[in-house]
């Protein structure tokens, strides 16, 4: 085969359709395989001299703008805190905190503690007298002092959710004052506040959360939604029965001996069933005879957990007046103490079941969970003592 040879006259490069490379062979043996006119690159002259320029720096005006912006943000944050602290007009006395130090003082001759804001005692609504805390409850007095020390304005002291321990202690003090008045009058009837509390708590017995059990078969059971051969999910009804039985057994053997506590909402029922009349009479008599601090704690526990059984179990477990019951139960192998977590789980079984399957609603379920534990914790502080 004869090879074509062409002598290029202008370009010393070997040209292909894809690239251009320097000529490595004599000019007489090369040939361009295309007829495109070469277009060599034109290098630009170097006009810069010296090292490369430095990175740009922010101007002084930009730094000042950032400082001003942060100052404005701090001012807005301060205004927001002031608005949360008080909704009163600017300059109002309720907007300010009129005390600097909070302390607990013990009065041995009177047998109680008092919480002082500087030199002023914290007062209870009935008669505006100083709020006395029994000498056997120093932890409660210290906790009330911490509540007031965390307040940033006098306006916050009007909101019960910010001073839960002060409100429940005032409730117990109000009940004790009415009990003393009934004793002086030698009346066999209950005081107004005590009678209202007993009536309200008995209504919760017929709709007790601990005694409302789910149907045996439900389309929402996890084992029906997702079931594998290796794992079987525990149904809501099984969890409710497993949680309720130890509490019911404790109440029937140590607190209300011999009473029969039945589930108020069982399989196939949509209308709550009432407890036997004998059970209601025993429970009513037991609640009516509680001390003022135990009755106030039981009311708070029932309102928070919607369960008279769980509230009673919690109060008896931690009350200083039921220490003999606890010692008897411990002698029978009571085991671990019934605390905040156990009471909260028993009161919110169905909510935890549903949120475990479908997820929580942010700023709703999580807030309710913490609020429930806070309320139950206040109950323990109110009924417990060191005597």
Tab-separated table of C-alpha atoms in Angstrom:
chain	number	residue	atom	x	y	z
A	1	UNK	CA	0.000	0.000	0.000
A	2	UNK	CA	1.343	3.385	-0.980
A	3	UNK	CA	1.486	6.040	1.742
A	4	UNK	CA	0.586	9.626	0.963
A	5	UNK	CA	3.133	12.213	1.995
A	6	UNK	CA	2.530	15.941	2.285
A	7	UNK	CA	5.019	18.605	3.249
A	8	UNK	CA	3.282	21.146	5.480
A	9	UNK	CA	4.518	24.622	4.971
A	10	UNK	CA	3.281	26.506	8.065
A	11	UNK	CA	2.464	24.329	11.087
A	12	UNK	CA	5.013	22.204	12.933
A	13	UNK	CA	2.203	20.220	14.648
A	14	UNK	CA	0.730	16.855	13.879
A	15	UNK	CA	-3.072	17.276	13.560
A	16	UNK	CA	-5.745	14.678	14.261
A	17	UNK	CA	-9.475	14.939	14.585
A	18	UNK	CA	-9.263	14.724	18.382
A	19	UNK	CA	-6.058	16.419	19.455
A	20	UNK	CA	-2.959	18.225	18.371
A	21	UNK	CA	0.464	17.004	19.453
A	22	UNK	CA	3.968	18.215	18.739
A	23	UNK	CA	5.638	16.814	15.709
A	24	UNK	CA	7.882	13.913	16.634
A	25	UNK	CA	8.727	12.667	13.139
A	26	UNK	CA	10.387	14.350	10.161
A	27	UNK	CA	8.192	16.737	8.205
A	28	UNK	CA	8.534	14.651	5.096
A	29	UNK	CA	6.717	11.711	6.707
A	30	UNK	CA	3.669	13.506	8.144
A	31	UNK	CA	0.278	14.347	6.741
A	32	UNK	CA	-2.864	15.960	8.234
A	33	UNK	CA	-5.814	13.589	8.104
A	34	UNK	CA	-8.385	16.437	7.844
A	35	UNK	CA	-8.698	19.596	5.854
A	36	UNK	CA	-9.709	21.951	8.705
A	37	UNK	CA	-7.663	25.098	8.806
A	38	UNK	CA	-5.490	25.155	11.957
A	39	UNK	CA	-6.350	27.876	14.474
A	40	UNK	CA	-3.491	28.086	16.950
A	41	UNK	CA	-4.015	29.759	20.336
A	42	UNK	CA	-2.866	33.297	20.761
A	43	UNK	CA	-1.125	33.742	24.142
A	44	UNK	CA	-1.830	36.981	25.980
A	45	UNK	CA	1.005	38.989	27.379
A	46	UNK	CA	1.634	38.973	31.142
A	47	UNK	CA	0.834	42.436	32.461
A	48	UNK	CA	0.666	41.769	36.264
A	49	UNK	CA	3.697	41.851	38.460
A	50	UNK	CA	4.318	40.811	42.088
A	51	UNK	CA	2.431	38.457	44.411
A	52	UNK	CA	-1.335	37.789	44.110
A	53	UNK	CA	-3.662	40.264	45.817
A	54	UNK	CA	-4.815	39.685	49.413
A	55	UNK	CA	-8.329	38.487	50.320
A	56	UNK	CA	-10.899	41.283	50.710
A	57	UNK	CA	-11.564	42.502	54.260
A	58	UNK	CA	-14.952	43.697	55.614
A	59	UNK	CA	-15.354	47.392	55.788
A	60	UNK	CA	-15.688	49.142	59.119
A	61	UNK	CA	-19.265	50.075	58.325
A	62	UNK	CA	-20.228	46.396	57.904
A	63	UNK	CA	-18.806	45.491	61.330
A	64	UNK	CA	-20.711	48.345	62.900
A	65	UNK	CA	-23.911	47.194	61.238
A	66	UNK	CA	-23.527	43.720	62.757
A	67	UNK	CA	-23.024	45.194	66.224
A	68	UNK	CA	-26.112	47.358	65.812
A	69	UNK	CA	-28.149	44.400	64.593
A	70	UNK	CA	-27.136	42.316	67.592
A	71	UNK	CA	-27.959	45.181	69.922
A	72	UNK	CA	-31.427	45.478	68.395
A	73	UNK	CA	-31.953	41.728	68.735
A	74	UNK	CA	-30.977	41.898	72.409
A	75	UNK	CA	-33.441	44.731	72.952
A	76	UNK	CA	-36.234	42.787	71.259
A	77	UNK	CA	-35.422	39.727	73.395
A	78	UNK	CA	-35.581	41.859	76.540
A	79	UNK	CA	-38.950	43.279	75.487
A	80	UNK	CA	-40.272	39.769	74.845
A	81	UNK	CA	-39.190	38.653	78.306
A	82	UNK	CA	-40.897	41.671	79.828
A	83	UNK	CA	-44.109	40.892	77.941
A	84	UNK	CA	-44.080	37.297	79.159
A	85	UNK	CA	-43.392	38.425	82.701
A	86	UNK	CA	-46.318	40.815	82.834
A	87	UNK	CA	-49.253	41.879	80.702
A	88	UNK	CA	-49.800	44.983	82.803
A	89	UNK	CA	-49.164	48.533	81.696
A	90	UNK	CA	-45.551	49.757	81.642
A	91	UNK	CA	-44.479	51.069	84.997
A	92	UNK	CA	-47.043	49.056	86.951
A	93	UNK	CA	-45.962	47.703	90.331
A	94	UNK	CA	-47.132	44.205	89.327
A	95	UNK	CA	-44.532	44.168	86.585
A	96	UNK	CA	-41.682	44.260	89.057
A	97	UNK	CA	-40.441	41.767	91.594
A	98	UNK	CA	-40.670	43.549	94.923
A	99	UNK	CA	-38.510	41.027	96.806
A	100	UNK	CA	-34.831	40.148	96.534
A	101	UNK	CA	-34.301	37.150	98.796
A	102	UNK	CA	-36.516	34.159	99.623
A	103	UNK	CA	-35.989	32.246	102.848
A	104	UNK	CA	-37.615	29.615	105.052
A	105	UNK	CA	-38.094	30.396	108.729
A	106	UNK	CA	-39.010	27.865	111.392
A	107	UNK	CA	-41.202	28.815	114.343
A	108	UNK	CA	-40.642	26.081	116.959
A	109	UNK	CA	-43.260	27.344	119.410
A	110	UNK	CA	-45.953	27.210	116.702
A	111	UNK	CA	-44.653	24.015	115.120
A	112	UNK	CA	-44.497	25.055	111.474
A	113	UNK	CA	-42.353	26.654	108.750
A	114	UNK	CA	-43.085	29.867	106.866
A	115	UNK	CA	-41.685	31.141	103.573
A	116	UNK	CA	-40.571	34.788	103.596
A	117	UNK	CA	-40.024	37.201	100.724
A	118	UNK	CA	-37.387	39.396	102.369
A	119	UNK	CA	-39.263	40.139	105.597
A	120	UNK	CA	-42.791	39.466	104.286
A	121	UNK	CA	-44.315	35.995	104.736
A	122	UNK	CA	-46.065	34.255	101.868
A	123	UNK	CA	-49.751	34.477	102.684
A	124	UNK	CA	-52.653	32.127	102.045
A	125	UNK	CA	-55.915	33.417	100.502
A	126	UNK	CA	-58.180	32.567	103.470
A	127	UNK	CA	-57.937	35.646	105.689
A	128	UNK	CA	-54.581	36.631	104.097
A	129	UNK	CA	-52.700	34.998	106.968
A	130	UNK	CA	-49.190	33.593	106.693
A	131	UNK	CA	-49.117	30.192	105.003
A	132	UNK	CA	-47.955	27.657	107.632
A	133	UNK	CA	-46.117	24.509	106.540
A	134	UNK	CA	-46.063	21.661	109.106
A	135	UNK	CA	-42.746	21.152	110.857
A	136	UNK	CA	-42.568	17.602	109.458
A	137	UNK	CA	-42.487	18.933	105.866
A	138	UNK	CA	-39.240	20.941	105.515
A	139	UNK	CA	-38.792	19.734	101.922
A	140	UNK	CA	-42.147	21.234	100.965
A	141	UNK	CA	-41.220	24.585	102.543
A	142	UNK	CA	-37.908	24.621	100.651
A	143	UNK	CA	-39.638	23.753	97.362
A	144	UNK	CA	-42.163	26.585	97.839
A	145	UNK	CA	-39.289	28.977	98.483
A	146	UNK	CA	-37.648	27.862	95.225
A	147	UNK	CA	-40.913	28.503	93.380
A	148	UNK	CA	-40.986	32.105	94.539
A	149	UNK	CA	-37.294	32.590	93.900
A	150	UNK	CA	-37.790	31.646	90.231
A	151	UNK	CA	-40.536	34.232	89.664
A	152	UNK	CA	-39.489	37.402	87.836
A	153	UNK	CA	-42.527	39.538	88.673
A	154	UNK	CA	-45.388	39.770	91.110
A	155	UNK	CA	-47.774	39.225	88.205
A	156	UNK	CA	-46.540	35.644	87.830
A	157	UNK	CA	-47.579	34.898	91.407
A	158	UNK	CA	-51.210	35.182	90.271
A	159	UNK	CA	-50.854	32.212	87.916
A	160	UNK	CA	-51.325	28.884	89.672
A	161	UNK	CA	-49.410	26.862	87.097
A	162	UNK	CA	-46.268	28.825	88.020
A	163	UNK	CA	-46.671	28.172	91.773
A	164	UNK	CA	-48.245	24.679	91.940
A	165	UNK	CA	-46.825	23.855	95.371
A	166	UNK	CA	-48.010	27.128	96.881
A	167	UNK	CA	-51.504	26.582	95.488
A	168	UNK	CA	-51.820	23.011	96.789
A	169	UNK	CA	-50.431	24.025	100.202
A	170	UNK	CA	-52.995	26.839	100.357
A	171	UNK	CA	-55.695	24.325	99.465
A	172	UNK	CA	-54.643	22.047	102.331
A	173	UNK	CA	-54.507	24.996	104.737
A	174	UNK	CA	-58.023	26.035	103.694
A	175	UNK	CA	-59.319	22.496	104.358
A	176	UNK	CA	-57.633	22.416	107.780
A	177	UNK	CA	-59.192	25.746	108.772
A	178	UNK	CA	-62.665	24.482	107.874
A	179	UNK	CA	-62.032	21.235	109.771
A	180	UNK	CA	-61.086	23.210	112.880
A	181	UNK	CA	-64.233	25.273	112.553
A	182	UNK	CA	-66.367	22.123	112.279
A	183	UNK	CA	-64.708	20.700	115.383
A	184	UNK	CA	-65.383	23.861	117.367
A	185	UNK	CA	-69.019	23.739	116.332
A	186	UNK	CA	-69.110	20.007	117.185
A	187	UNK	CA	-70.897	19.344	113.926
A	188	UNK	CA	-70.988	15.828	112.546
A	189	UNK	CA	-71.129	17.014	108.941
A	190	UNK	CA	-68.212	17.589	106.615
A	191	UNK	CA	-66.922	21.042	105.864
A	192	UNK	CA	-67.969	22.673	102.612
A	193	UNK	CA	-64.637	22.218	100.844
A	194	UNK	CA	-64.120	18.669	102.125
A	195	UNK	CA	-67.633	17.629	101.099
A	196	UNK	CA	-67.173	19.020	97.587
A	197	UNK	CA	-63.857	17.200	97.189
A	198	UNK	CA	-65.316	13.868	98.369
A	199	UNK	CA	-68.243	14.186	95.967
A	200	UNK	CA	-65.958	15.010	93.053
A	201	UNK	CA	-63.577	12.121	93.771
A	202	UNK	CA	-66.429	9.618	93.948
A	203	UNK	CA	-67.510	10.636	90.454
A	204	UNK	CA	-64.040	9.743	89.171
A	205	UNK	CA	-64.440	6.234	90.604
A	206	UNK	CA	-67.076	5.424	87.972
A	207	UNK	CA	-64.831	6.549	85.101
A	208	UNK	CA	-61.447	5.599	86.499
A	209	UNK	CA	-58.767	5.530	83.812
A	210	UNK	CA	-57.103	2.483	85.349
A	211	UNK	CA	-60.364	0.495	85.185
A	212	UNK	CA	-61.318	1.334	81.568
A	213	UNK	CA	-60.026	-1.597	79.523
A	214	UNK	CA	-59.951	-1.848	75.755
A	215	UNK	CA	-61.887	-4.587	73.904
A	216	UNK	CA	-60.200	-7.936	73.530
A	217	UNK	CA	-60.220	-7.624	69.718
A	218	UNK	CA	-59.487	-4.311	68.064
A	219	UNK	CA	-58.670	-3.328	64.493
A	220	UNK	CA	-56.012	-1.006	65.873
A	221	UNK	CA	-53.977	-3.727	67.543
A	222	UNK	CA	-50.351	-3.617	66.441
A	223	UNK	CA	-50.312	-7.376	65.986
A	224	UNK	CA	-53.090	-7.038	63.410
A	225	UNK	CA	-51.426	-4.126	61.627
A	226	UNK	CA	-47.973	-5.662	61.567
A	227	UNK	CA	-47.412	-9.248	62.643
A	228	UNK	CA	-44.412	-11.472	62.071
A	229	UNK	CA	-43.894	-15.116	62.801
A	230	UNK	CA	-41.036	-14.450	65.216
A	231	UNK	CA	-42.610	-11.647	67.319
A	232	UNK	CA	-46.069	-11.167	68.816
A	233	UNK	CA	-47.105	-7.716	69.986
A	234	UNK	CA	-48.844	-7.281	73.354
A	235	UNK	CA	-52.325	-5.810	72.918
A	236	UNK	CA	-53.532	-2.699	74.707
A	237	UNK	CA	-55.957	-4.722	76.822
A	238	UNK	CA	-53.189	-7.049	77.984
A	239	UNK	CA	-51.038	-4.077	78.989
A	240	UNK	CA	-53.939	-2.468	80.868
A	241	UNK	CA	-54.747	-5.653	82.795
A	242	UNK	CA	-51.082	-6.300	83.593
A	243	UNK	CA	-50.701	-2.742	84.949
A	244	UNK	CA	-54.008	-2.566	86.840
A	245	UNK	CA	-53.938	-5.901	88.662
A	246	UNK	CA	-51.051	-5.123	91.086
A	247	UNK	CA	-52.595	-1.742	91.982
A	248	UNK	CA	-56.056	-3.243	92.546
A	249	UNK	CA	-54.564	-6.043	94.643
A	250	UNK	CA	-52.704	-3.530	96.821
A	251	UNK	CA	-55.838	-1.430	97.366
A	252	UNK	CA	-57.998	-4.456	98.179
A	253	UNK	CA	-55.544	-5.918	100.663
A	254	UNK	CA	-53.922	-2.927	102.422
A	255	UNK	CA	-56.141	0.158	102.004
A	256	UNK	CA	-59.730	-1.014	101.501
A	257	UNK	CA	-59.618	-4.607	102.783
A	258	UNK	CA	-62.228	-6.887	101.310
A	259	UNK	CA	-63.682	-4.482	98.746
A	260	UNK	CA	-64.423	-5.634	95.211
A	261	UNK	CA	-63.056	-3.355	92.480
A	262	UNK	CA	-64.331	-4.211	89.018
A	263	UNK	CA	-63.404	-2.736	85.624
A	264	UNK	CA	-65.864	0.029	84.732
A	265	UNK	CA	-65.428	-0.413	80.987
A	266	UNK	CA	-64.878	-3.999	79.922
A	267	UNK	CA	-65.068	-5.933	76.655
A	268	UNK	CA	-68.085	-5.042	74.517
A	269	UNK	CA	-69.269	-2.168	76.723
A	270	UNK	CA	-69.458	1.527	75.890
A	271	UNK	CA	-71.233	2.733	79.055
A	272	UNK	CA	-69.173	2.770	82.293
A	273	UNK	CA	-70.499	0.474	85.015
A	274	UNK	CA	-70.728	1.629	88.634
A	275	UNK	CA	-68.889	-0.093	91.444
A	276	UNK	CA	-70.915	-2.096	94.013
A	277	UNK	CA	-72.585	0.056	96.656
A	278	UNK	CA	-70.582	-1.556	99.448
A	279	UNK	CA	-67.363	-0.621	97.643
A	280	UNK	CA	-68.554	2.954	97.199
A	281	UNK	CA	-69.459	3.272	100.890
A	282	UNK	CA	-66.065	2.022	102.043
A	283	UNK	CA	-64.161	4.306	99.688
A	284	UNK	CA	-66.314	7.332	100.554
A	285	UNK	CA	-65.739	6.802	104.256
A	286	UNK	CA	-61.987	6.406	103.760
A	287	UNK	CA	-61.720	9.630	101.710
A	288	UNK	CA	-63.836	11.562	104.216
A	289	UNK	CA	-61.455	10.626	107.025
A	290	UNK	CA	-58.249	11.732	105.310
A	291	UNK	CA	-56.151	14.521	106.775
A	292	UNK	CA	-56.163	17.929	105.147
A	293	UNK	CA	-52.789	17.504	103.427
A	294	UNK	CA	-53.570	13.971	102.213
A	295	UNK	CA	-56.960	15.087	100.889
A	296	UNK	CA	-55.426	18.022	99.000
A	297	UNK	CA	-52.757	15.721	97.557
A	298	UNK	CA	-55.332	13.123	96.514
A	299	UNK	CA	-57.422	15.784	94.787
A	300	UNK	CA	-54.405	16.997	92.808
A	301	UNK	CA	-53.394	13.456	91.843
A	302	UNK	CA	-56.900	12.503	90.665
A	303	UNK	CA	-57.361	15.686	88.653
A	304	UNK	CA	-53.988	15.163	86.975
A	305	UNK	CA	-54.257	11.439	86.239
A	306	UNK	CA	-58.063	10.981	86.033
A	307	UNK	CA	-57.758	7.913	88.269
A	308	UNK	CA	-58.846	7.589	91.901
A	309	UNK	CA	-57.112	4.220	92.236
A	310	UNK	CA	-53.743	5.494	91.024
A	311	UNK	CA	-54.030	8.667	93.116
A	312	UNK	CA	-54.845	6.665	96.248
A	313	UNK	CA	-51.961	4.289	95.606
A	314	UNK	CA	-49.539	7.211	95.244
A	315	UNK	CA	-50.761	9.088	98.334
A	316	UNK	CA	-50.632	6.016	100.583
A	317	UNK	CA	-47.171	5.124	99.307
A	318	UNK	CA	-45.659	8.503	100.264
A	319	UNK	CA	-47.849	9.903	103.056
A	320	UNK	CA	-46.295	10.193	106.499
A	321	UNK	CA	-49.635	9.205	108.038
A	322	UNK	CA	-49.710	5.862	106.177
A	323	UNK	CA	-46.223	4.712	107.060
A	324	UNK	CA	-47.625	1.704	108.908
A	325	UNK	CA	-49.453	0.558	105.758
A	326	UNK	CA	-46.264	0.806	103.743
A	327	UNK	CA	-44.289	-1.130	106.350
A	328	UNK	CA	-46.923	-3.859	106.332
A	329	UNK	CA	-46.820	-4.068	102.539
A	330	UNK	CA	-43.013	-4.180	102.546
A	331	UNK	CA	-43.202	-7.076	105.001
A	332	UNK	CA	-45.382	-8.906	102.497
A	333	UNK	CA	-42.838	-8.419	99.731
A	334	UNK	CA	-44.004	-5.070	98.357
A	335	UNK	CA	-40.835	-4.594	96.322
A	336	UNK	CA	-40.146	-1.346	94.487
A	337	UNK	CA	-41.894	1.813	95.654
A	338	UNK	CA	-44.755	3.232	93.637
A	339	UNK	CA	-43.422	6.594	92.422
A	340	UNK	CA	-43.976	9.293	89.836
A	341	UNK	CA	-43.028	7.204	86.805
A	342	UNK	CA	-45.204	4.254	87.829
A	343	UNK	CA	-48.204	6.502	88.503
A	344	UNK	CA	-47.741	8.454	85.260
A	345	UNK	CA	-47.489	5.269	83.181
A	346	UNK	CA	-50.575	3.777	84.821
A	347	UNK	CA	-52.577	6.944	84.118
A	348	UNK	CA	-51.526	7.287	80.472
A	349	UNK	CA	-51.438	3.741	79.122
A	350	UNK	CA	-53.728	4.346	76.176
A	351	UNK	CA	-52.040	7.637	75.229
A	352	UNK	CA	-48.627	5.972	75.216
A	353	UNK	CA	-50.039	3.089	73.196
A	354	UNK	CA	-51.477	5.384	70.534
A	355	UNK	CA	-48.425	7.638	70.312
A	356	UNK	CA	-46.218	4.572	70.096
A	357	UNK	CA	-48.149	3.457	67.024
A	358	UNK	CA	-48.906	6.768	65.293
A	359	UNK	CA	-46.374	9.213	66.755
A	360	UNK	CA	-46.601	12.243	69.032
A	361	UNK	CA	-48.005	15.689	68.297
A	362	UNK	CA	-45.247	18.182	68.996
A	363	UNK	CA	-45.941	20.694	71.791
A	364	UNK	CA	-48.967	18.650	72.845
A	365	UNK	CA	-48.224	15.094	73.979
A	366	UNK	CA	-44.742	15.942	75.236
A	367	UNK	CA	-46.029	18.925	77.221
A	368	UNK	CA	-48.844	16.866	78.742
A	369	UNK	CA	-46.370	14.153	79.712
A	370	UNK	CA	-44.125	16.557	81.604
A	371	UNK	CA	-47.057	18.397	83.182
A	372	UNK	CA	-48.470	15.120	84.520
A	373	UNK	CA	-45.164	14.243	86.155
A	374	UNK	CA	-44.888	17.728	87.630
A	375	UNK	CA	-48.348	17.474	89.188
A	376	UNK	CA	-47.660	14.025	90.631
A	377	UNK	CA	-44.352	15.231	92.026
A	378	UNK	CA	-46.110	18.053	93.853
A	379	UNK	CA	-48.434	15.454	95.416
A	380	UNK	CA	-45.469	13.528	96.831
A	381	UNK	CA	-43.965	16.677	98.327
A	382	UNK	CA	-47.258	17.672	99.929
A	383	UNK	CA	-48.077	14.341	101.624
A	384	UNK	CA	-44.563	13.191	102.568
A	385	UNK	CA	-42.770	14.122	105.775
A	386	UNK	CA	-39.728	13.398	107.903
A	387	UNK	CA	-41.443	12.594	111.190
